[in-house]
Amino acid sequence: MNQPGFITEFGAMYKFTFWAKADQARDIAVQLQENEGWLVLSNTTVSITTEWTQYEVILINAERSYPKAKIGFFFGLIDSLNPDNSPATSIYIDDVTIELIGYVKDDVAPRIYAPDAVVAITESFNPLNGVRYGDSSKLPYLTITSTTPGLVTYSSETGLYTVDTTVAGTYVLTYTVTDMYGNETVYDRTLVVTDGTESSSLQVINGDFTVDQTVPLPQPAETGWGWHGSGSFITTILEGIAKIDVFNTWYQFYGTQFYEQNRVLTQGETYLITFMARADEPRLLQMNLEASGMTTVTAIFELTTEWQQFTFEYTHKTETKTNVKFAFFAGNIHGISAPTSVYLDDVVVERIFALSADTEAPQIWGAEEYFIIEGYEFDPLVGLKAWDNQDRSLKLEHIVIVSNDVDTSTPGIYTVVYSLTDSSRNTSIYTRTVNVITAAEAAVTRINFIDGDFEAQVPITADDNNQGWTLKTGTGGVVDPAEFVADREGTVAKITVTNVGTVPHG
């Protein structure tokens, strides 16, 4: 049950309050979501009891500003590991309010990593290969320049950079990254153009998808792309784009497969794989290098609705393989992969001389100044993300809280100190300022719910454009039509869940 159509700004913090009870005690989820791609901006699990209780939740938009957002309740299966906490029962909601209480301040410069590169003379070189950059607020703006005249060219039509590799030598490429607040980082990268080198033994055919395909090549797919799987999907290669329309992911990652077979991995060679990808809804995409007699090499990428370039480096240390399957998978990855359309372009494999040296400390995103109202519970990990240029296994749980003196019972300024270490033993330390303020100091809300106390009894429907609350079900969820009943001190909303489904938004 939700209300869409809000404008939410980057860094905004909201106090969300409501009264609730259930015929049987259970968990529900309260979420702030982007309303078109359904990206979850903030999520809190609330355990409601059989007695009327007022609950308060702090929601934070730590992603970026969105013109369309929604705030809602989710009554499905909240935690698949604890299904007993999500029984099918009747839930009662009343007096829903929200206040804008402040903003997270962003004065942190963007991050960038651009390893030095070596290419053969006249060999095509993409200056974004191996480059990783980001910011705590949104994807920043990147420019590439050089003091060598004519070395770097930018096309305003394609938005791409090209580098002249016709003359051997050592050059410096300067990368400037600027975020939406004007914070800037400058990074110099060395490019060596040599007199010649061997090409990659791992080859991709039609990686730019200029050759159309509407049917898969029979196995083994050696001269183009093949696809199959137990999921429900349609794959086409048309007008320079590979498109995978996924209708049902199946229950495994290989429910949807897109691949080339009998590729070659040579012992001792190091490869740089790059590709462009996006999806109609944010989801995961898996890439594998697999063959009999070798451990499968797996990488998982987070697709958004915008085109992004992804990179992956790999050194093949075992014996040479000639029966390698190079594949993308768009099935059910970690149980959080939406059935949607996935797009691929510019799949390229290059041989590089070595893996990029990992000497850069990992990053903790979102550790900016934080405001919280006196008396509210403080979660020191709220709004944080772990990021590293190479160690993709780093997650929120790897962030260590070194110290935390926050006392929300007393207004004042406090600090939390964090540390994060990657697999190469690079460590970073962050200090976060936490301001405990009184309710009187909090900003006045600019958001008003329609029928937040349910006294007007505005119809609750499944229409996303409904004037009031919207009640919808997702994967396997079943609810009875919403009712207005007399309870507490007036009218409340009654939502009866008969099947919680398999996900929180069931």
Coordinates of C-alpha atoms in Angstrom, one line a residue:
M1 CA 0.0 0.0 0.0
N2 CA 1.6 3.2 -1.1
Q3 CA 1.2 6.8 -2.3
P4 CA 3.3 7.8 -5.4
G5 CA 4.1 11.1 -7.0
F6 CA 6.5 12.8 -4.5
I7 CA 9.6 14.7 -5.4
T8 CA 12.5 13.6 -3.3
E9 CA 15.8 15.4 -3.2
F10 CA 19.2 13.8 -2.8
G11 CA 20.2 13.7 0.9
A12 CA 16.7 14.3 2.2
M13 CA 15.8 12.7 5.5
Y14 CA 12.2 12.1 6.5
K15 CA 10.4 11.2 9.8
F16 CA 7.6 8.8 8.9
T17 CA 5.0 8.1 11.6
F18 CA 2.0 5.9 11.7
W19 CA -0.3 3.9 14.0
A20 CA -0.7 0.2 13.3
K21 CA -1.7 -3.2 14.7
A22 CA -2.4 -6.6 13.3
D23 CA -4.7 -9.5 14.3
Q24 CA -1.5 -11.5 14.5
A25 CA 1.9 -9.9 15.3
R26 CA 4.1 -9.7 12.2
D27 CA 6.8 -7.7 10.4
I28 CA 6.0 -5.2 7.7
A29 CA 8.4 -3.1 5.6
V30 CA 8.4 0.7 5.1
Q31 CA 10.1 1.9 2.0
L32 CA 11.0 5.1 0.1
Q33 CA 11.2 4.1 -3.6
E34 CA 12.0 5.8 -6.9
N35 CA 8.6 5.5 -8.7
E36 CA 9.6 4.5 -12.2
G37 CA 12.4 2.0 -11.8
W38 CA 11.3 0.9 -8.3
L39 CA 14.8 1.5 -6.9
V40 CA 14.6 1.2 -3.1
L41 CA 16.1 4.4 -1.6
S42 CA 15.4 3.5 2.0
N43 CA 14.0 0.4 3.7
T44 CA 13.0 -0.3 7.3
T45 CA 11.5 -3.4 8.8
V46 CA 8.9 -2.7 11.5
S47 CA 7.6 -5.4 13.9
I48 CA 3.9 -4.6 14.7
T49 CA 2.0 -6.1 17.5
T50 CA -1.7 -6.9 18.2
E51 CA -2.1 -3.6 20.1
W52 CA -2.3 -0.2 18.6
T53 CA 1.1 1.4 18.7
Q54 CA 2.6 4.5 17.1
Y55 CA 5.8 3.8 15.0
E56 CA 8.4 6.2 13.8
V57 CA 10.8 5.5 11.0
I58 CA 13.7 7.6 9.5
L59 CA 13.9 7.4 5.7
I60 CA 16.9 8.7 3.8
N61 CA 17.4 9.3 0.1
A62 CA 21.1 8.6 -0.2
E63 CA 21.0 8.0 -4.0
R64 CA 20.1 11.2 -6.0
S65 CA 17.1 13.5 -6.6
Y66 CA 14.1 11.9 -8.3
P67 CA 11.1 13.7 -9.7
K68 CA 8.8 10.8 -9.0
A69 CA 9.0 8.8 -5.7
K70 CA 6.6 6.9 -3.5
I71 CA 6.4 6.0 0.2
G72 CA 4.6 2.8 1.1
F73 CA 3.9 -0.2 3.3
F74 CA 4.8 -3.7 2.2
F75 CA 2.9 -6.6 3.8
G76 CA 4.4 -9.6 1.9
L77 CA 7.2 -12.0 2.9
I78 CA 9.6 -9.6 4.5
D79 CA 12.4 -12.0 5.3
S80 CA 12.6 -15.3 3.4
L81 CA 14.9 -16.6 6.2
N82 CA 12.2 -16.0 8.8
P83 CA 8.9 -16.7 7.1
D84 CA 7.1 -17.1 10.5
N85 CA 7.5 -13.3 11.0
S86 CA 5.3 -12.6 8.0
P87 CA 2.0 -14.5 8.7
A88 CA -1.1 -13.9 6.5
T89 CA -3.3 -11.8 8.7
S90 CA -5.2 -8.5 8.9
I91 CA -3.2 -5.3 9.3
Y92 CA -4.6 -2.0 10.5
I93 CA -3.0 1.4 9.6
D94 CA -4.0 4.9 10.8
D95 CA -2.7 8.5 11.1
V96 CA 0.1 8.3 8.6
T97 CA 2.3 11.4 8.6
I98 CA 5.7 12.4 7.2
E99 CA 8.1 15.3 8.0
L100 CA 11.2 16.4 6.1
I101 CA 13.8 16.8 9.0
G102 CA 17.0 17.7 7.1
Y103 CA 19.6 16.9 4.5
V104 CA 22.8 14.9 4.3
K105 CA 25.6 17.3 3.3
D106 CA 27.9 16.2 0.5
D107 CA 31.4 17.8 0.5
V108 CA 33.2 14.6 -0.5
A109 CA 35.2 14.6 -3.8
P110 CA 34.5 11.9 -6.4
R111 CA 36.6 8.7 -6.5
I112 CA 38.5 7.5 -9.6
Y113 CA 40.8 4.7 -10.4
A114 CA 42.6 4.6 -13.8
P115 CA 45.4 2.0 -14.0
D116 CA 48.4 2.6 -16.2
A117 CA 48.1 0.9 -19.6
V118 CA 50.3 -0.6 -22.3
V119 CA 49.1 -1.1 -25.9
A120 CA 50.7 -2.0 -29.2
I121 CA 51.2 0.6 -31.8
T122 CA 48.0 1.2 -33.9
E123 CA 46.1 -1.0 -31.5
S124 CA 42.7 0.4 -30.6
F125 CA 42.6 1.8 -27.1
N126 CA 39.5 2.8 -25.2
P127 CA 40.6 5.4 -22.5
L128 CA 37.7 4.2 -20.3
N129 CA 39.0 0.6 -20.2
G130 CA 39.9 -0.3 -16.6
V131 CA 38.6 3.1 -15.3
R132 CA 36.3 3.1 -12.3
Y133 CA 34.8 6.2 -10.9
G134 CA 31.9 7.2 -8.8
D135 CA 30.5 9.6 -6.1
S136 CA 28.4 9.4 -3.0
S137 CA 25.6 11.4 -4.7
K138 CA 25.3 10.3 -8.3
L139 CA 27.5 9.4 -11.3
P140 CA 29.9 12.4 -11.8
Y141 CA 31.0 14.1 -15.0
L142 CA 34.2 12.8 -16.5
T143 CA 36.6 14.6 -18.9
I144 CA 39.8 13.2 -20.4
T145 CA 42.6 15.5 -21.7
S146 CA 46.3 15.3 -22.5
T147 CA 49.2 17.8 -22.9
T148 CA 50.2 16.0 -26.1
P149 CA 48.4 17.7 -29.0
G150 CA 46.0 15.5 -30.9
L151 CA 46.4 12.5 -28.6
V152 CA 42.8 12.6 -27.2
T153 CA 39.8 13.4 -29.3
Y154 CA 36.2 13.7 -28.0
S155 CA 33.1 13.3 -30.2
S156 CA 30.1 15.3 -29.2
E157 CA 27.9 13.2 -31.4
T158 CA 28.8 9.8 -29.8
G159 CA 30.0 11.1 -26.4
L160 CA 33.1 8.9 -26.8
Y161 CA 36.8 9.6 -26.5
T162 CA 39.4 8.2 -28.8
V163 CA 43.2 8.0 -28.4
D164 CA 45.8 8.2 -31.2
T165 CA 48.1 5.1 -30.9
T166 CA 49.9 5.5 -34.2
V167 CA 53.1 6.8 -32.7
A168 CA 55.1 4.8 -30.1
G169 CA 55.9 6.6 -26.8
T170 CA 54.9 7.3 -23.2
Y171 CA 52.0 9.6 -22.7
V172 CA 49.9 11.0 -19.8
L173 CA 46.1 11.1 -19.9
T174 CA 44.5 13.4 -17.3
Y175 CA 41.1 12.4 -16.0
T176 CA 39.0 15.1 -14.3
V177 CA 35.9 14.0 -12.3
T178 CA 33.4 16.5 -11.1
D179 CA 30.2 15.8 -9.1
M180 CA 26.9 17.7 -8.9
Y181 CA 28.2 19.9 -6.0
G182 CA 31.4 21.0 -7.8
N183 CA 33.7 18.6 -5.8
E184 CA 36.5 17.6 -8.2
T185 CA 39.2 15.0 -8.4
V186 CA 42.1 15.0 -11.0
Y187 CA 44.0 11.8 -11.8
D188 CA 46.9 11.2 -14.2
R189 CA 47.3 7.9 -16.0
T190 CA 50.3 6.8 -18.0
L191 CA 49.8 5.2 -21.4
V192 CA 52.7 3.4 -23.1
V193 CA 52.3 2.7 -26.8
T194 CA 54.8 -0.1 -27.7
D195 CA 56.1 -1.3 -31.1
G196 CA 54.0 -4.4 -31.0
T197 CA 52.4 -7.1 -28.9
E198 CA 50.4 -10.3 -29.3
S199 CA 46.6 -10.0 -29.6
S200 CA 44.2 -11.7 -27.2
S201 CA 43.6 -15.4 -27.7
L202 CA 40.1 -14.9 -26.2
Q203 CA 38.1 -13.6 -29.1
V204 CA 34.5 -12.3 -29.3
I205 CA 32.6 -12.5 -32.6
N206 CA 30.1 -9.7 -33.4
G207 CA 30.7 -8.0 -30.1
D208 CA 29.5 -4.7 -31.5
F209 CA 26.3 -6.5 -32.7
T210 CA 26.4 -5.0 -36.2
V211 CA 25.4 -8.4 -37.6
D212 CA 21.7 -9.0 -36.9
Q213 CA 20.5 -12.2 -35.4
T214 CA 16.9 -13.2 -34.5
V215 CA 17.5 -16.9 -33.9
P216 CA 20.4 -18.4 -31.9
L217 CA 23.2 -20.3 -33.5
P218 CA 23.1 -24.0 -32.8
Q219 CA 25.5 -25.3 -30.2
P220 CA 28.4 -24.9 -30.3
A221 CA 27.9 -21.2 -31.1
E222 CA 31.4 -20.5 -32.5
T223 CA 30.8 -17.9 -35.2
G224 CA 28.2 -15.7 -33.4
W225 CA 25.9 -15.7 -30.5
G226 CA 23.7 -18.5 -29.1
W227 CA 21.0 -18.4 -26.4
H228 CA 18.8 -20.7 -24.5
G229 CA 17.5 -21.3 -21.0
S230 CA 14.6 -22.6 -18.9
G231 CA 13.2 -19.1 -18.3
S232 CA 10.8 -17.3 -20.5
F233 CA 12.6 -14.7 -22.7
I234 CA 13.1 -13.4 -26.3
T235 CA 16.5 -12.5 -27.5
T236 CA 17.3 -10.4 -30.7
I237 CA 20.3 -8.7 -32.1
L238 CA 19.1 -5.8 -34.2
E239 CA 20.4 -2.3 -35.1
G240 CA 23.6 -2.8 -33.3
I241 CA 22.1 -3.8 -29.9
A242 CA 21.6 -7.2 -28.2
K243 CA 18.2 -7.2 -26.4
I244 CA 17.1 -9.8 -24.0
D245 CA 13.4 -9.5 -23.0
V246 CA 13.1 -11.5 -19.8
F247 CA 9.5 -12.4 -18.8
N248 CA 10.3 -15.1 -16.3
T249 CA 13.8 -15.5 -14.8
W250 CA 13.3 -19.1 -13.6
Y251 CA 14.8 -19.9 -10.2
Q252 CA 18.5 -20.1 -11.3
F253 CA 20.9 -17.6 -12.8
Y254 CA 21.2 -19.8 -16.0
G255 CA 17.4 -19.5 -16.7
T256 CA 18.4 -17.0 -19.4
Q257 CA 21.8 -17.6 -21.2
F258 CA 23.5 -15.6 -24.0
Y259 CA 26.9 -16.9 -25.1
E260 CA 29.7 -17.8 -27.5
Q261 CA 31.4 -21.2 -27.3
N262 CA 34.7 -22.9 -27.9
R263 CA 36.6 -19.7 -27.0
V264 CA 40.3 -19.9 -26.1
L265 CA 41.9 -19.0 -22.7
T266 CA 45.7 -19.2 -22.9
Q267 CA 47.7 -20.1 -19.8
G268 CA 49.5 -17.0 -18.5
E269 CA 47.5 -14.4 -20.4
T270 CA 45.6 -11.6 -18.7
Y271 CA 42.4 -10.3 -20.2
L272 CA 40.4 -7.1 -19.9
I273 CA 36.7 -7.6 -20.7
T274 CA 34.6 -4.5 -21.3
F275 CA 31.0 -4.1 -22.4
M276 CA 28.1 -1.6 -22.3
A277 CA 24.8 -2.6 -20.6
R278 CA 21.6 -1.3 -19.2
A279 CA 18.1 -2.6 -18.3
D280 CA 14.6 -1.2 -18.3
E281 CA 14.5 -1.9 -14.5
P282 CA 17.6 -2.0 -12.3
R283 CA 18.8 -5.6 -11.9
L284 CA 21.9 -7.9 -11.8
L285 CA 23.7 -9.4 -14.8
Q286 CA 26.1 -12.3 -14.4
M287 CA 29.1 -13.1 -16.7
N288 CA 30.9 -16.4 -16.7
L289 CA 34.0 -18.0 -18.3
E290 CA 33.5 -21.7 -18.0
A291 CA 34.9 -24.9 -19.4
S292 CA 35.2 -28.5 -18.3
G293 CA 38.3 -29.0 -16.1
M294 CA 38.5 -25.4 -14.8
T295 CA 36.9 -23.4 -12.0
T296 CA 34.2 -21.2 -13.4
V297 CA 35.1 -17.5 -13.4
T298 CA 32.1 -15.4 -12.4
A299 CA 31.5 -11.6 -12.2
I300 CA 28.2 -9.9 -11.3
F301 CA 27.3 -6.4 -12.4
E302 CA 24.6 -4.0 -11.2
L303 CA 22.7 -2.7 -14.2
T304 CA 20.7 0.5 -14.0
T305 CA 18.4 2.1 -16.5
E306 CA 21.3 4.1 -18.0
W307 CA 24.0 2.8 -20.3
Q308 CA 27.2 2.1 -18.3
Q309 CA 30.5 0.6 -19.3
F310 CA 31.5 -2.4 -17.2
T311 CA 35.0 -3.9 -17.0
F312 CA 36.5 -7.2 -15.7
E313 CA 40.1 -8.3 -15.5
Y314 CA 41.2 -12.0 -15.3
T315 CA 44.5 -13.9 -15.5
H316 CA 44.3 -17.5 -16.7
K317 CA 46.8 -19.3 -14.5
T318 CA 45.9 -22.9 -15.3
E319 CA 46.4 -24.9 -18.5
T320 CA 45.2 -23.5 -21.8
K321 CA 41.5 -24.2 -22.6
T322 CA 40.0 -24.3 -26.1
N323 CA 36.4 -25.2 -25.1
V324 CA 35.5 -22.1 -23.1
K325 CA 32.0 -20.7 -22.9
F326 CA 31.9 -16.9 -22.6
A327 CA 28.4 -16.2 -21.4
F328 CA 26.0 -13.6 -19.9
F329 CA 23.2 -14.8 -17.6
A330 CA 20.0 -12.8 -17.0
G331 CA 18.1 -15.4 -14.9
N332 CA 17.5 -15.3 -11.2
I333 CA 20.7 -13.9 -9.6
H334 CA 20.7 -13.9 -5.8
G335 CA 16.9 -13.8 -5.9
I336 CA 16.9 -10.0 -6.7
S337 CA 16.8 -10.0 -10.5
A338 CA 13.7 -8.4 -12.0
P339 CA 12.1 -9.8 -15.2
T340 CA 12.8 -6.9 -17.5
S341 CA 14.6 -6.1 -20.8
V342 CA 18.4 -6.2 -20.7
Y343 CA 20.5 -4.5 -23.4
L344 CA 24.2 -5.2 -24.4
D345 CA 26.6 -3.5 -26.7
D346 CA 30.3 -3.2 -27.5
V347 CA 31.5 -6.4 -25.9
V348 CA 35.3 -6.3 -26.2
V349 CA 38.1 -8.6 -24.9
E350 CA 41.7 -7.2 -24.9
R351 CA 44.9 -8.7 -23.7
I352 CA 46.7 -6.7 -21.1
F353 CA 50.2 -7.2 -19.5
A354 CA 49.1 -7.6 -15.9
L355 CA 46.2 -7.1 -13.5
S356 CA 45.9 -3.5 -12.4
A357 CA 47.9 -3.0 -9.1
D358 CA 45.6 -2.7 -6.2
T359 CA 47.2 0.0 -4.0
E360 CA 44.0 2.2 -3.5
A361 CA 42.2 2.0 -0.2
P362 CA 38.5 1.1 -0.3
Q363 CA 35.8 3.7 0.0
I364 CA 32.9 4.2 2.4
W365 CA 30.1 6.1 0.6
G366 CA 27.5 8.1 2.4
A367 CA 29.6 8.8 5.6
E368 CA 28.7 12.5 5.4
E369 CA 27.3 14.7 8.1
Y370 CA 24.1 13.3 9.6
F371 CA 21.2 14.8 11.5
I372 CA 18.8 13.0 13.8
I373 CA 16.0 14.1 16.1
E374 CA 16.5 13.8 19.9
G375 CA 15.2 10.5 21.2
Y376 CA 15.3 8.5 18.0
E377 CA 17.3 5.4 17.6
F378 CA 20.5 5.8 15.6
D379 CA 21.9 3.2 13.2
P380 CA 25.6 4.0 12.6
L381 CA 25.5 2.1 9.3
V382 CA 22.5 3.9 7.9
G383 CA 23.1 5.3 4.3
L384 CA 26.5 3.7 4.0
K385 CA 27.9 1.6 1.1
A386 CA 31.3 -0.2 0.7
W387 CA 33.2 0.3 -2.6
D388 CA 36.6 -0.8 -3.9
N389 CA 38.3 -0.5 -7.3
Q390 CA 39.0 -4.2 -7.5
D391 CA 37.6 -6.1 -4.4
R392 CA 34.0 -6.6 -5.5
S393 CA 33.3 -8.8 -2.5
L394 CA 33.2 -5.8 -0.1
K395 CA 29.8 -5.2 1.4
L396 CA 28.2 -3.2 4.2
E397 CA 28.9 -5.8 6.8
H398 CA 32.7 -5.4 6.2
I399 CA 32.6 -1.8 7.6
V400 CA 34.0 -1.8 11.1
I401 CA 32.8 0.7 13.7
V402 CA 35.9 1.8 15.5
S403 CA 34.1 4.2 17.9
N404 CA 30.7 5.6 18.3
D405 CA 29.9 8.2 21.0
V406 CA 26.4 9.1 19.8
D407 CA 23.8 9.7 22.5
T408 CA 20.5 10.6 21.0
S409 CA 19.0 11.4 24.4
T410 CA 21.0 14.6 24.5
P411 CA 21.2 17.2 21.7
G412 CA 24.8 17.8 20.6
I413 CA 27.5 17.0 18.0
Y414 CA 29.0 13.5 18.1
T415 CA 31.3 11.4 15.9
V416 CA 31.4 7.8 14.5
V417 CA 34.7 6.4 13.3
Y418 CA 34.7 3.7 10.6
S419 CA 37.4 1.5 9.0
L420 CA 37.3 -0.7 5.9
T421 CA 39.9 -3.1 4.6
D422 CA 40.0 -4.7 1.2
S423 CA 41.5 -8.1 0.2
S424 CA 44.8 -6.4 -0.7
R425 CA 45.0 -5.1 2.9
N426 CA 44.4 -1.5 1.9
T427 CA 42.6 0.3 4.8
S428 CA 40.6 3.5 4.9
I429 CA 39.4 5.4 8.0
Y430 CA 36.3 7.7 7.9
T431 CA 35.0 10.0 10.6
R432 CA 31.3 10.9 10.4
T433 CA 29.7 13.9 12.3
V434 CA 26.3 13.1 13.8
N435 CA 24.1 16.1 15.0
V436 CA 21.4 15.3 17.5
I437 CA 18.9 18.1 17.3
T438 CA 15.6 18.9 19.0
A439 CA 12.2 18.5 17.3
A440 CA 11.9 22.3 17.2
E441 CA 15.1 22.5 15.1
A442 CA 13.9 20.1 12.5
A443 CA 12.7 21.4 9.1
V444 CA 9.0 21.7 8.4
T445 CA 7.6 19.0 6.0
R446 CA 6.8 19.9 2.4
I447 CA 5.0 16.6 1.8
N448 CA 1.4 16.0 2.7
F449 CA -0.4 12.6 2.5
I450 CA -3.8 12.4 1.0
D451 CA -6.1 10.9 3.6
G452 CA -3.3 10.1 6.0
D453 CA -5.8 9.5 8.9
F454 CA -8.3 7.7 6.6
E455 CA -11.2 9.8 7.8
A456 CA -12.1 11.0 4.3
Q457 CA -12.1 7.3 3.1
V458 CA -10.5 8.1 -0.3
P459 CA -10.8 4.8 -2.3
I460 CA -7.8 2.6 -2.0
T461 CA -7.2 1.0 -5.4
A462 CA -4.5 -0.8 -7.4
D463 CA -4.2 2.2 -9.8
D464 CA -0.7 3.8 -9.7
N465 CA -2.4 7.1 -10.5
N466 CA -4.9 6.8 -7.6
Q467 CA -5.6 10.1 -5.8
G468 CA -4.9 8.5 -2.4
W469 CA -3.4 5.2 -1.3
T470 CA -2.5 2.4 -3.8
L471 CA -2.7 -1.3 -2.7
K472 CA -1.0 -3.7 -5.1
T473 CA 0.5 -7.2 -4.9
G474 CA 3.6 -8.6 -6.4
T475 CA 5.2 -12.1 -6.7
G476 CA 2.5 -14.5 -5.4
G477 CA 1.0 -12.1 -2.9
V478 CA -2.8 -12.0 -2.4
V479 CA -4.8 -9.5 -0.4
D480 CA -8.5 -8.8 0.1
P481 CA -9.8 -5.4 -1.0
A482 CA -8.9 -2.7 1.5
E483 CA -11.5 -1.7 4.0
F484 CA -12.3 1.3 6.1
V485 CA -13.3 0.2 9.6
A486 CA -14.1 2.0 12.9
D487 CA -11.3 1.5 15.4
R488 CA -9.0 3.5 17.7
E489 CA -10.3 7.1 17.6
G490 CA -12.1 7.0 14.2
T491 CA -11.6 5.4 10.9
V492 CA -8.6 3.2 10.0
A493 CA -7.5 1.2 7.0
K494 CA -7.7 -2.6 7.2
I495 CA -5.5 -4.7 4.8
T496 CA -6.1 -8.4 5.0
V497 CA -3.2 -10.5 3.6
T498 CA -4.2 -14.0 2.6
N499 CA -0.9 -15.0 0.9
V500 CA 2.4 -13.1 1.7
G501 CA 4.1 -14.3 -1.5
T502 CA 7.8 -14.7 -1.8
V503 CA 9.2 -11.2 -1.5
P504 CA 8.6 -8.1 0.8
H505 CA 6.5 -6.5 -1.9
G506 CA 4.5 -9.6 -2.4

